[in-house]
Amino acid sequence: LGGHGVGKYSLHTGIFIPNYDNHDNHELKEDDMVAIEPFATTGKGSVVSSNSVKIHSFTEKKPVRSPSARKIQEYIMKNFNTLPFAEHQLQPSFKNSEIRFGIAELIRAGALHSYPLLREASNGVVSQAEHTVLVKDEPIITTN
């Protein structure tokens, strides 16, 4: 895990910024956009996928049978495009049962890509932060 490039409708592009010195001499160029993403843990520092999946991204529109899956698919396309979203972000507009069954149908249809939650391999506590940086010559602009 580490920092990464950021692009339009793509949160993880080709640039990787490790949280340790890997002796890579790559220099960022003007107009590169990157997310600096440090992680700290009380564990060993390795991650594994858990069985829990709550984050998805839209891949392509697919024909689905249920009205709730169709409505959720349209909502995702309109509000998130191909950006990842968490299931709880659908709650203001849909009932939990609609979300559960609609998401399952969209996954089976191939309309969604799912991301398993990661956990520290030795069950250590993990702290993570992320800050986006746009590389420019001048001036330096920081955001909150």
GROMACS .gro file of C-alpha atoms in nm:
model
  144
    1LEU     CA    1   0.000   0.000   0.000
    2GLY     CA    2   0.111   0.354  -0.059
    3GLY     CA    3   0.050   0.672  -0.250
    4HIS     CA    4  -0.065   0.666  -0.608
    5GLY     CA    5  -0.145   0.870  -0.913
    6VAL     CA    6  -0.493   1.020  -0.951
    7GLY     CA    7  -0.677   1.084  -1.277
    8LYS     CA    8  -1.021   1.190  -1.395
    9TYR     CA    9  -1.264   0.914  -1.292
   10SER     CA   10  -0.965   0.700  -1.196
   11LEU     CA   11  -0.843   0.707  -0.836
   12HIS     CA   12  -0.541   0.484  -0.891
   13THR     CA   13  -0.329   0.560  -1.196
   14GLY     CA   14   0.020   0.441  -1.292
   15ILE     CA   15   0.233   0.631  -1.040
   16PHE     CA   16   0.307   0.444  -0.714
   17ILE     CA   17   0.457   0.622  -0.413
   18PRO     CA   18   0.573   0.369  -0.153
   19ASN     CA   19   0.577   0.441   0.218
   20TYR     CA   20   0.941   0.335   0.237
   21ASP     CA   21   1.261   0.398   0.042
   22ASN     CA   22   1.258   0.147  -0.243
   23HIS     CA   23   1.545   0.329  -0.420
   24ASP     CA   24   1.316   0.435  -0.706
   25ASN     CA   25   1.450   0.757  -0.860
   26HIS     CA   26   1.124   0.850  -1.037
   27GLU     CA   27   1.060   1.224  -1.024
   28LEU     CA   28   0.714   1.371  -1.042
   29LYS     CA   29   0.649   1.604  -1.335
   30GLU     CA   30   0.445   1.920  -1.358
   31ASP     CA   31   0.070   1.845  -1.372
   32ASP     CA   32   0.111   1.502  -1.212
   33MET     CA   33  -0.163   1.451  -0.956
   34VAL     CA   34  -0.087   1.212  -0.674
   35ALA     CA   35  -0.237   1.098  -0.348
   36ILE     CA   36   0.010   1.078  -0.062
   37GLU     CA   37  -0.122   0.793   0.151
   38PRO     CA   38   0.078   0.700   0.462
   39PHE     CA   39  -0.018   0.397   0.670
   40ALA     CA   40   0.091   0.321   1.026
   41THR     CA   41   0.020  -0.003   1.211
   42THR     CA   42   0.082  -0.179   1.540
   43GLY     CA   43   0.104  -0.504   1.340
   44LYS     CA   44   0.358  -0.649   1.101
   45GLY     CA   45   0.264  -0.419   0.814
   46SER     CA   46   0.117  -0.673   0.574
   47VAL     CA   47  -0.240  -0.662   0.447
   48VAL     CA   48  -0.477  -0.935   0.336
   49SER     CA   49  -0.825  -0.926   0.186
   50SER     CA   50  -1.112  -0.985   0.425
   51ASN     CA   51  -1.438  -1.158   0.338
   52SER     CA   52  -1.629  -0.831   0.369
   53VAL     CA   53  -1.712  -0.634   0.054
   54LYS     CA   54  -1.875  -0.291   0.089
   55ILE     CA   55  -1.701  -0.090  -0.185
   56HIS     CA   56  -1.776  -0.120  -0.557
   57SER     CA   57  -1.724   0.064  -0.883
   58PHE     CA   58  -1.938   0.070  -1.195
   59THR     CA   59  -1.789  -0.110  -1.496
   60GLU     CA   60  -2.061  -0.102  -1.762
   61LYS     CA   61  -2.437  -0.089  -1.796
   62LYS     CA   62  -2.592  -0.435  -1.801
   63PRO     CA   63  -2.948  -0.557  -1.842
   64VAL     CA   64  -3.086  -0.650  -1.499
   65ARG     CA   65  -3.420  -0.799  -1.406
   66SER     CA   66  -3.533  -0.637  -1.081
   67PRO     CA   67  -3.664  -0.279  -1.068
   68SER     CA   68  -3.446  -0.203  -0.764
   69ALA     CA   69  -3.128  -0.317  -0.945
   70ARG     CA   70  -3.223  -0.103  -1.247
   71LYS     CA   71  -3.282   0.204  -1.025
   72ILE     CA   72  -2.958   0.148  -0.834
   73GLN     CA   73  -2.763   0.105  -1.158
   74GLU     CA   74  -2.899   0.437  -1.291
   75TYR     CA   75  -2.825   0.608  -0.958
   76ILE     CA   76  -2.465   0.480  -0.958
   77MET     CA   77  -2.409   0.589  -1.319
   78LYS     CA   78  -2.546   0.938  -1.246
   79ASN     CA   79  -2.378   0.999  -0.909
   80PHE     CA   80  -2.050   0.806  -0.916
   81ASN     CA   81  -1.974   0.724  -1.279
   82THR     CA   82  -1.678   0.482  -1.253
   83LEU     CA   83  -1.553   0.612  -0.916
   84PRO     CA   84  -1.563   0.370  -0.623
   85PHE     CA   85  -1.853   0.408  -0.381
   86ALA     CA   86  -1.947   0.252  -0.050
   87GLU     CA   87  -2.282   0.079  -0.013
   88HIS     CA   88  -2.383   0.318   0.267
   89GLN     CA   89  -2.372   0.604   0.014
   90LEU     CA   90  -2.686   0.456  -0.144
   91GLN     CA   91  -2.882   0.462   0.185
   92PRO     CA   92  -3.035   0.807   0.154
   93SER     CA   93  -3.208   0.699  -0.167
   94PHE     CA   94  -3.272   0.325  -0.119
   95LYS     CA   95  -3.384   0.086   0.154
   96ASN     CA   96  -3.123  -0.154   0.295
   97SER     CA   97  -3.304  -0.453   0.142
   98GLU     CA   98  -3.305  -0.286  -0.203
   99ILE     CA   99  -2.933  -0.214  -0.171
  100ARG     CA  100  -2.845  -0.568  -0.063
  101PHE     CA  101  -3.042  -0.741  -0.341
  102GLY     CA  102  -2.976  -0.477  -0.608
  103ILE     CA  103  -2.599  -0.479  -0.552
  104ALA     CA  104  -2.593  -0.861  -0.557
  105GLU     CA  105  -2.778  -0.865  -0.890
  106LEU     CA  106  -2.549  -0.599  -1.040
  107ILE     CA  107  -2.242  -0.798  -0.933
  108ARG     CA  108  -2.382  -1.119  -1.089
  109ALA     CA  109  -2.457  -0.927  -1.410
  110GLY     CA  110  -2.100  -0.793  -1.428
  111ALA     CA  111  -2.204  -0.427  -1.390
  112LEU     CA  112  -1.997  -0.375  -1.075
  113HIS     CA  113  -1.640  -0.446  -0.970
  114SER     CA  114  -1.615  -0.521  -0.598
  115TYR     CA  115  -1.326  -0.442  -0.366
  116PRO     CA  116  -1.282  -0.661  -0.057
  117LEU     CA  117  -1.197  -0.468   0.256
  118LEU     CA  118  -0.833  -0.502   0.356
  119ARG     CA  119  -0.715  -0.586   0.706
  120GLU     CA  120  -0.374  -0.603   0.869
  121ALA     CA  121  -0.249  -0.963   0.845
  122SER     CA  122  -0.167  -0.996   1.217
  123ASN     CA  123  -0.487  -0.808   1.315
  124GLY     CA  124  -0.292  -0.498   1.415
  125VAL     CA  125  -0.456  -0.158   1.434
  126VAL     CA  126  -0.407   0.050   1.117
  127SER     CA  127  -0.414   0.427   1.080
  128GLN     CA  128  -0.434   0.577   0.731
  129ALA     CA  129  -0.456   0.926   0.586
  130GLU     CA  130  -0.465   1.059   0.233
  131HIS     CA  131  -0.388   1.399   0.081
  132THR     CA  132  -0.402   1.485  -0.289
  133VAL     CA  133  -0.125   1.692  -0.446
  134LEU     CA  134  -0.116   1.857  -0.789
  135VAL     CA  135   0.246   1.911  -0.892
  136LYS     CA  136   0.308   2.263  -1.025
  137ASP     CA  137   0.614   2.484  -1.056
  138GLU     CA  138   0.453   2.761  -0.850
  139PRO     CA  139   0.262   2.851  -0.638
  140ILE     CA  140   0.223   2.586  -0.372
  141ILE     CA  141  -0.146   2.536  -0.295
  142THR     CA  142  -0.261   2.318  -0.007
  143THR     CA  143  -0.615   2.203   0.057
  144ASN     CA  144  -0.791   2.085   0.369
   0.00000   0.00000   0.00000
